[in-house]
Amino acid sequence: MAIRVLPSNLVNQIAAGEVIERPASVIKELVENSLDAGATRIEITLKSGGKALIAVEDNGKGMSKEDLELATERHATSKLPTDNLFDIQFLGFRGEAIPSIASISKMKISTRRECDDDSGWEIEIKGGTKENIKPCARKKGTRIEVRDLFYATPARLKFLKSDSAEVGACADIISRIALANPNVSFYLFVDDKKKIALDGSNGELFDARLYRASEVMGKEFSDNSIKVEGSREGMTLSGLVSLPTYNKANSLSQYLFVNNRPVRDKLLLGALKGAYSGVLENSRYPLCVLFLEVDPIYVDVNVHPTKAEVRFFDQQGVRSLIVGSIRKALLDGDKQSSSKATDDFIFDLTKDSSIQEFDQSSSILTDSLPINQTELKQYSSYFTPTPREHSPQTFTNRCYQSRPIHSSIPQRSSMLPELERKFSIRVETPITNNEEPQSSDDIGPLGLAKAQFHDTYILSQTEDALILIDQHAAHERIVLEKVKSSFLKNENMPAQLLLLPEIIDLSLTQKSALLEELENLSKLGLVMEEFGSSIKVNQVPAIIKDANIKKLVTDLADEIAEWGATSVIEDKINHIAATFACHGSVRAGRRLNITEMNHLLREMEKTPHCAQCNHGRPTYVKLTLSDLEKLFHR
């Protein structure tokens, strides 16, 4: 078959297939062009989920007649003044977006410069065929209309989702771009209805980003996040990350930016996951807005058609910066627990607030609490009314001001499921320990223990709050941090010599990845050597001597090959140390005396990340006086 040169229109359609997947892809390219043009206000209009119309209008610097004509040509751009692809200062630089989109749709561009043009200019392109440029009346800036997307390639329409799903994808990409540009106003109109309205801010950059994050991700995120800052060898990291106890079941709320470019890069996502190792359950994901600034010559943004992934010159340095900065921030804020946990706790206790009246003969004690007669006698004095205080027929759960006179907290049968659900622990033995606490001159922020509830939860009192502590989760964190501290302080981790070395067959990629890290791994106690086409394991870290060595080494090789990071072995050891800590900690159902409870509280106050256990669950819930007053509508 003879070789032929493809026609330009077909080339543009092929390029569109790589870059334009759905309406959100069009919006990304056009909005980035607006930002490169210096726009401070961008309006996006959608109809039929973007299938019928996508319009992007800005107040940027606009284009002259000559520039407009060149802008529709393939690989024509004003954003690459030199031929150096490693000195990219703009979001766009390939010159593919406009001709690629125009080849599969009906496009109309109108633009005007403020400086020297008496009128604007307009051009229409249908399926890649251009019409003549003509004058038009418009204000400064540019408006691009894309109608009948994929009409020239109808097979692509079959892969689009419902209008609402496409609108959701468009809103997501606008949100990501808006987070990186808090000084720019963004507006989204869908079928003549305003869906997004984000006004630009003129304040300090970090304050503007904080406010924009609150707008995009909700105030709950800003209330439960901590500031991250770090720098390393010409790279800087800044932004916000959520507390470990404030997390989600997916990674959709992880917003990562490299030089203000939104990305979904595997290296960055892996580093974020590694930073939360030991404080968050594997199946849960933190929320974040992180901005990484790198000298353009040390990052390649030209490795992916949509520029969603990047390649760093110093991958290990980037990972170390992210992991170290986030872990430092988490350590600085480790005494904080998500306010959402307390708010949800209070809401759940009050949402079914009892407003019904009940007979004295059918008391809350006999109907609601499955306790024996001895317990009934012990507690009845707290609930049985006297004739002088209540009507002989009925009494309600509200005072004369319609405030509750009791809440569901004293009802042990109703409170216990709430505690079990919050802490994910099953409690079997309903016994309360009411020993009188000993006085102490050294009371920390977690207060003084007053009692043990159901042999599982410690009730502590501070000057202005009641604190409920899950004894197992709290001790689990204490044990883990002590175990980690004991071997991470040593330069070389204690190793266990294998009586019979383990021979492990690996792929060439896995083997190469391990061989590059032999020296670093040996310092961590994992001593290996090349053995023909396999790997021979001679020693393993003593703390994981009973682990499945083959699975450990195979997983390690896969992770190093994928992430290119040497700290994954530490993450692996942290995971196994966490398992050890879980089995070596005070269990739920174990009765403690007041001295033991106070000792546990004092240990918590000295332990890093004490607000959550190794699995990311909260170790305590704090109810302030104002929180308690909410329960009683005071």
PDB file of C-alpha atoms in Angstrom, residues 289-488:
ATOM      1  CA  VAL A 289      -6.039  21.482  47.692  1.00  0.00           C
ATOM      2  CA  LEU A 290      -2.283  21.429  47.070  1.00  0.00           C
ATOM      3  CA  PHE A 291      -0.168  23.697  44.896  1.00  0.00           C
ATOM      4  CA  LEU A 292       3.289  22.553  43.843  1.00  0.00           C
ATOM      5  CA  GLU A 293       5.570  25.151  42.283  1.00  0.00           C
ATOM      6  CA  VAL A 294       8.546  23.797  40.316  1.00  0.00           C
ATOM      7  CA  ASP A 295      10.982  25.502  37.981  1.00  0.00           C
ATOM      8  CA  PRO A 296       9.586  24.757  34.485  1.00  0.00           C
ATOM      9  CA  ILE A 297      12.910  23.286  33.360  1.00  0.00           C
ATOM     10  CA  TYR A 298      12.555  20.522  35.995  1.00  0.00           C
ATOM     11  CA  VAL A 299       9.060  19.384  35.005  1.00  0.00           C
ATOM     12  CA  ASP A 300       7.796  18.105  31.646  1.00  0.00           C
ATOM     13  CA  VAL A 301       4.109  18.886  31.028  1.00  0.00           C
ATOM     14  CA  ASN A 302       4.247  17.525  27.482  1.00  0.00           C
ATOM     15  CA  VAL A 303       3.932  13.812  28.292  1.00  0.00           C
ATOM     16  CA  HIS A 304       0.138  13.495  28.093  1.00  0.00           C
ATOM     17  CA  PRO A 305      -2.260  14.694  25.356  1.00  0.00           C
ATOM     18  CA  THR A 306      -4.522  16.450  27.858  1.00  0.00           C
ATOM     19  CA  LYS A 307      -1.593  17.491  30.098  1.00  0.00           C
ATOM     20  CA  ALA A 308      -3.285  15.708  33.032  1.00  0.00           C
ATOM     21  CA  GLU A 309       0.001  14.014  33.978  1.00  0.00           C
ATOM     22  CA  VAL A 310       3.483  15.482  34.265  1.00  0.00           C
ATOM     23  CA  ARG A 311       6.994  14.110  34.632  1.00  0.00           C
ATOM     24  CA  PHE A 312       9.449  15.440  37.204  1.00  0.00           C
ATOM     25  CA  PHE A 313      13.209  15.547  36.907  1.00  0.00           C
ATOM     26  CA  ASP A 314      13.537  14.760  40.644  1.00  0.00           C
ATOM     27  CA  GLN A 315      10.670  12.388  41.427  1.00  0.00           C
ATOM     28  CA  GLN A 316      12.062  11.333  44.795  1.00  0.00           C
ATOM     29  CA  GLY A 317      12.525  14.961  45.823  1.00  0.00           C
ATOM     30  CA  VAL A 318       8.923  15.760  44.914  1.00  0.00           C
ATOM     31  CA  ARG A 319       7.616  12.788  46.892  1.00  0.00           C
ATOM     32  CA  SER A 320       9.764  13.659  49.899  1.00  0.00           C
ATOM     33  CA  LEU A 321       8.567  17.275  49.833  1.00  0.00           C
ATOM     34  CA  ILE A 322       4.897  16.272  49.727  1.00  0.00           C
ATOM     35  CA  VAL A 323       5.125  13.491  52.308  1.00  0.00           C
ATOM     36  CA  GLY A 324       7.304  15.490  54.683  1.00  0.00           C
ATOM     37  CA  SER A 325       5.256  18.698  54.483  1.00  0.00           C
ATOM     38  CA  ILE A 326       1.913  16.966  54.979  1.00  0.00           C
ATOM     39  CA  ARG A 327       3.185  14.802  57.836  1.00  0.00           C
ATOM     40  CA  LYS A 328       4.577  17.883  59.562  1.00  0.00           C
ATOM     41  CA  ALA A 329       1.233  19.641  59.172  1.00  0.00           C
ATOM     42  CA  LEU A 330      -0.622  16.607  60.513  1.00  0.00           C
ATOM     43  CA  LEU A 331       1.771  16.423  63.441  1.00  0.00           C
ATOM     44  CA  ASP A 332       1.261  20.106  64.239  1.00  0.00           C
ATOM     45  CA  GLY A 333      -2.504  19.581  64.163  1.00  0.00           C
ATOM     46  CA  ASP A 334      -2.573  16.102  65.661  1.00  0.00           C
ATOM     47  CA  LYS A 335      -4.561  17.171  68.710  1.00  0.00           C
ATOM     48  CA  GLN A 336      -7.443  18.178  66.437  1.00  0.00           C
ATOM     49  CA  SER A 337     -10.331  15.918  65.561  1.00  0.00           C
ATOM     50  CA  SER A 338     -12.854  16.633  62.852  1.00  0.00           C
ATOM     51  CA  SER A 339     -15.616  18.962  64.022  1.00  0.00           C
ATOM     52  CA  LYS A 340     -17.934  17.010  61.762  1.00  0.00           C
ATOM     53  CA  ALA A 341     -17.661  14.007  64.077  1.00  0.00           C
ATOM     54  CA  THR A 342     -18.912  16.047  67.037  1.00  0.00           C
ATOM     55  CA  ASP A 343     -21.569  17.867  64.999  1.00  0.00           C
ATOM     56  CA  ASP A 344     -22.903  14.616  63.548  1.00  0.00           C
ATOM     57  CA  PHE A 345     -22.808  13.058  67.004  1.00  0.00           C
ATOM     58  CA  ILE A 346     -24.904  15.875  68.473  1.00  0.00           C
ATOM     59  CA  PHE A 347     -27.252  15.912  65.486  1.00  0.00           C
ATOM     60  CA  ASP A 348     -27.862  12.173  65.680  1.00  0.00           C
ATOM     61  CA  LEU A 349     -28.593  12.411  69.391  1.00  0.00           C
ATOM     62  CA  THR A 350     -31.091  15.230  68.898  1.00  0.00           C
ATOM     63  CA  LYS A 351     -32.713  14.499  65.534  1.00  0.00           C
ATOM     64  CA  ASP A 352     -35.046  11.927  67.132  1.00  0.00           C
ATOM     65  CA  SER A 353     -35.517  14.065  70.224  1.00  0.00           C
ATOM     66  CA  SER A 354     -38.440  12.608  72.167  1.00  0.00           C
ATOM     67  CA  ILE A 355     -41.400  14.991  72.109  1.00  0.00           C
ATOM     68  CA  GLN A 356     -44.035  12.461  73.012  1.00  0.00           C
ATOM     69  CA  GLU A 357     -45.538  12.220  76.462  1.00  0.00           C
ATOM     70  CA  PHE A 358     -45.385   8.959  78.408  1.00  0.00           C
ATOM     71  CA  ASP A 359     -47.146   7.597  81.443  1.00  0.00           C
ATOM     72  CA  GLN A 360     -45.419   7.398  84.782  1.00  0.00           C
ATOM     73  CA  SER A 361     -46.487   3.773  84.956  1.00  0.00           C
ATOM     74  CA  SER A 362     -44.793   3.100  81.640  1.00  0.00           C
ATOM     75  CA  SER A 363     -41.508   4.694  82.598  1.00  0.00           C
ATOM     76  CA  ILE A 364     -38.465   5.164  80.417  1.00  0.00           C
ATOM     77  CA  LEU A 365     -36.626   2.793  82.725  1.00  0.00           C
ATOM     78  CA  THR A 366     -38.901  -0.189  82.339  1.00  0.00           C
ATOM     79  CA  ASP A 367     -39.642   0.226  78.632  1.00  0.00           C
ATOM     80  CA  SER A 368     -36.405   1.470  77.115  1.00  0.00           C
ATOM     81  CA  LEU A 369     -33.557   0.043  79.156  1.00  0.00           C
ATOM     82  CA  PRO A 370     -32.939  -3.737  79.276  1.00  0.00           C
ATOM     83  CA  ILE A 371     -31.533  -3.763  82.822  1.00  0.00           C
ATOM     84  CA  ASN A 372     -32.222  -5.988  85.800  1.00  0.00           C
ATOM     85  CA  GLN A 373     -34.054  -5.081  89.000  1.00  0.00           C
ATOM     86  CA  THR A 374     -30.856  -4.274  90.885  1.00  0.00           C
ATOM     87  CA  GLU A 375     -29.860  -1.744  88.247  1.00  0.00           C
ATOM     88  CA  LEU A 376     -33.425  -0.473  88.163  1.00  0.00           C
ATOM     89  CA  LYS A 377     -33.305   0.253  91.866  1.00  0.00           C
ATOM     90  CA  GLN A 378     -29.904   1.918  91.482  1.00  0.00           C
ATOM     91  CA  TYR A 379     -31.029   4.291  88.725  1.00  0.00           C
ATOM     92  CA  SER A 380     -34.730   4.813  89.464  1.00  0.00           C
ATOM     93  CA  SER A 381     -34.068   7.612  91.925  1.00  0.00           C
ATOM     94  CA  TYR A 382     -32.717   9.732  89.084  1.00  0.00           C
ATOM     95  CA  PHE A 383     -35.838   9.438  86.960  1.00  0.00           C
ATOM     96  CA  THR A 384     -38.849   8.791  89.238  1.00  0.00           C
ATOM     97  CA  PRO A 385     -40.738  12.063  89.734  1.00  0.00           C
ATOM     98  CA  THR A 386     -42.288  13.201  92.995  1.00  0.00           C
ATOM     99  CA  PRO A 387     -45.937  14.327  93.147  1.00  0.00           C
ATOM    100  CA  ARG A 388     -44.828  17.840  94.045  1.00  0.00           C
ATOM    101  CA  GLU A 389     -42.703  18.186  90.880  1.00  0.00           C
ATOM    102  CA  HIS A 390     -44.959  16.537  88.308  1.00  0.00           C
ATOM    103  CA  SER A 391     -48.550  15.846  87.540  1.00  0.00           C
ATOM    104  CA  PRO A 392     -49.784  12.533  89.024  1.00  0.00           C
ATOM    105  CA  GLN A 393     -50.945  11.464  85.568  1.00  0.00           C
ATOM    106  CA  THR A 394     -48.229  12.342  83.051  1.00  0.00           C
ATOM    107  CA  PHE A 395     -45.062  14.324  82.670  1.00  0.00           C
ATOM    108  CA  THR A 396     -43.210  15.386  79.521  1.00  0.00           C
ATOM    109  CA  ASN A 397     -39.604  15.630  78.531  1.00  0.00           C
ATOM    110  CA  ARG A 398     -39.730  19.414  78.232  1.00  0.00           C
ATOM    111  CA  CYS A 399     -39.634  22.281  80.710  1.00  0.00           C
ATOM    112  CA  TYR A 400     -42.177  25.126  80.704  1.00  0.00           C
ATOM    113  CA  GLN A 401     -39.964  26.956  78.173  1.00  0.00           C
ATOM    114  CA  SER A 402     -40.208  23.960  75.793  1.00  0.00           C
ATOM    115  CA  ARG A 403     -36.570  23.013  76.339  1.00  0.00           C
ATOM    116  CA  PRO A 404     -35.768  19.335  76.898  1.00  0.00           C
ATOM    117  CA  ILE A 405     -35.213  18.363  80.537  1.00  0.00           C
ATOM    118  CA  HIS A 406     -33.333  15.247  79.493  1.00  0.00           C
ATOM    119  CA  SER A 407     -31.535  14.133  76.387  1.00  0.00           C
ATOM    120  CA  SER A 408     -30.851  10.737  74.904  1.00  0.00           C
ATOM    121  CA  ILE A 409     -27.382  10.763  76.481  1.00  0.00           C
ATOM    122  CA  PRO A 410     -28.524   9.305  79.888  1.00  0.00           C
ATOM    123  CA  GLN A 411     -30.392   6.550  78.046  1.00  0.00           C
ATOM    124  CA  ARG A 412     -27.694   3.906  77.914  1.00  0.00           C
ATOM    125  CA  SER A 413     -29.456   1.694  75.382  1.00  0.00           C
ATOM    126  CA  SER A 414     -29.808   4.566  72.894  1.00  0.00           C
ATOM    127  CA  MET A 415     -26.379   6.093  73.458  1.00  0.00           C
ATOM    128  CA  LEU A 416     -24.448   2.856  73.105  1.00  0.00           C
ATOM    129  CA  PRO A 417     -25.333   2.226  69.430  1.00  0.00           C
ATOM    130  CA  GLU A 418     -24.327   5.824  68.667  1.00  0.00           C
ATOM    131  CA  LEU A 419     -20.939   5.304  70.305  1.00  0.00           C
ATOM    132  CA  GLU A 420     -20.513   1.946  68.594  1.00  0.00           C
ATOM    133  CA  ARG A 421     -21.319   3.488  65.218  1.00  0.00           C
ATOM    134  CA  LYS A 422     -18.991   6.447  65.727  1.00  0.00           C
ATOM    135  CA  PHE A 423     -16.073   4.312  66.848  1.00  0.00           C
ATOM    136  CA  SER A 424     -16.899   1.181  64.794  1.00  0.00           C
ATOM    137  CA  ILE A 425     -16.635  -1.063  67.885  1.00  0.00           C
ATOM    138  CA  ARG A 426     -19.028  -3.690  69.159  1.00  0.00           C
ATOM    139  CA  VAL A 427     -19.628  -3.584  72.910  1.00  0.00           C
ATOM    140  CA  GLU A 428     -21.076  -6.556  74.749  1.00  0.00           C
ATOM    141  CA  THR A 429     -20.813  -5.887  78.542  1.00  0.00           C
ATOM    142  CA  PRO A 430     -22.978  -2.980  79.792  1.00  0.00           C
ATOM    143  CA  ILE A 431     -21.306  -2.225  83.129  1.00  0.00           C
ATOM    144  CA  THR A 432     -20.420   1.264  84.354  1.00  0.00           C
ATOM    145  CA  ASN A 433     -17.420   1.994  86.516  1.00  0.00           C
ATOM    146  CA  ASN A 434     -18.045   4.968  88.811  1.00  0.00           C
ATOM    147  CA  GLU A 435     -14.941   4.922  90.979  1.00  0.00           C
ATOM    148  CA  GLU A 436     -14.029   8.306  92.387  1.00  0.00           C
ATOM    149  CA  PRO A 437     -11.014   9.779  90.577  1.00  0.00           C
ATOM    150  CA  GLN A 438      -7.874  10.727  92.407  1.00  0.00           C
ATOM    151  CA  SER A 439      -6.905  14.387  92.336  1.00  0.00           C
ATOM    152  CA  SER A 440      -4.052  15.338  90.040  1.00  0.00           C
ATOM    153  CA  ASP A 441      -1.991  18.483  89.661  1.00  0.00           C
ATOM    154  CA  ASP A 442      -0.949  17.538  86.135  1.00  0.00           C
ATOM    155  CA  ILE A 443      -4.164  17.599  84.128  1.00  0.00           C
ATOM    156  CA  GLY A 444      -3.699  18.059  80.393  1.00  0.00           C
ATOM    157  CA  PRO A 445      -6.127  19.103  77.622  1.00  0.00           C
ATOM    158  CA  LEU A 446      -7.905  15.744  77.805  1.00  0.00           C
ATOM    159  CA  GLY A 447      -8.942  16.441  81.380  1.00  0.00           C
ATOM    160  CA  LEU A 448      -9.402  14.101  84.324  1.00  0.00           C
ATOM    161  CA  ALA A 449     -11.021  10.686  84.013  1.00  0.00           C
ATOM    162  CA  LYS A 450     -14.316  10.382  85.886  1.00  0.00           C
ATOM    163  CA  ALA A 451     -15.654   6.965  84.904  1.00  0.00           C
ATOM    164  CA  GLN A 452     -15.482   4.068  82.468  1.00  0.00           C
ATOM    165  CA  PHE A 453     -18.532   3.452  80.356  1.00  0.00           C
ATOM    166  CA  HIS A 454     -19.333  -0.132  79.312  1.00  0.00           C
ATOM    167  CA  ASP A 455     -15.709  -1.121  79.914  1.00  0.00           C
ATOM    168  CA  THR A 456     -14.894   0.523  76.573  1.00  0.00           C
ATOM    169  CA  TYR A 457     -15.191   4.304  76.787  1.00  0.00           C
ATOM    170  CA  ILE A 458     -13.556   6.659  79.251  1.00  0.00           C
ATOM    171  CA  LEU A 459     -15.539   9.686  80.395  1.00  0.00           C
ATOM    172  CA  SER A 460     -13.259  12.623  81.102  1.00  0.00           C
ATOM    173  CA  GLN A 461     -14.032  16.138  82.291  1.00  0.00           C
ATOM    174  CA  THR A 462     -12.232  19.391  81.528  1.00  0.00           C
ATOM    175  CA  GLU A 463     -13.091  22.896  82.679  1.00  0.00           C
ATOM    176  CA  ASP A 464     -15.552  23.433  79.846  1.00  0.00           C
ATOM    177  CA  ALA A 465     -16.177  20.067  78.187  1.00  0.00           C
ATOM    178  CA  LEU A 466     -17.025  16.393  78.458  1.00  0.00           C
ATOM    179  CA  ILE A 467     -14.707  14.070  76.508  1.00  0.00           C
ATOM    180  CA  LEU A 468     -15.552  10.516  75.457  1.00  0.00           C
ATOM    181  CA  ILE A 469     -12.453   8.415  74.732  1.00  0.00           C
ATOM    182  CA  ASP A 470     -12.355   5.068  72.957  1.00  0.00           C
ATOM    183  CA  GLN A 471      -9.758   3.274  75.100  1.00  0.00           C
ATOM    184  CA  HIS A 472      -8.795   0.700  72.467  1.00  0.00           C
ATOM    185  CA  ALA A 473      -8.363   3.215  69.626  1.00  0.00           C
ATOM    186  CA  ALA A 474      -6.395   5.562  71.897  1.00  0.00           C
ATOM    187  CA  HIS A 475      -4.042   2.880  73.188  1.00  0.00           C
ATOM    188  CA  GLU A 476      -3.623   1.497  69.670  1.00  0.00           C
ATOM    189  CA  ARG A 477      -2.165   4.834  68.542  1.00  0.00           C
ATOM    190  CA  ILE A 478       0.099   5.036  71.611  1.00  0.00           C
ATOM    191  CA  VAL A 479       1.527   1.547  71.028  1.00  0.00           C
ATOM    192  CA  LEU A 480       2.066   2.148  67.302  1.00  0.00           C
ATOM    193  CA  GLU A 481       3.996   5.375  67.832  1.00  0.00           C
ATOM    194  CA  LYS A 482       6.194   3.719  70.472  1.00  0.00           C
ATOM    195  CA  VAL A 483       6.901   0.766  68.176  1.00  0.00           C
ATOM    196  CA  LYS A 484       7.755   3.078  65.275  1.00  0.00           C
ATOM    197  CA  SER A 485       9.938   5.258  67.465  1.00  0.00           C
ATOM    198  CA  SER A 486      11.879   2.269  68.761  1.00  0.00           C
ATOM    199  CA  PHE A 487      13.162   1.194  65.364  1.00  0.00           C
ATOM    200  CA  LEU A 488      13.121   4.442  63.366  1.00  0.00           C
TER     201      LEU A 488
END
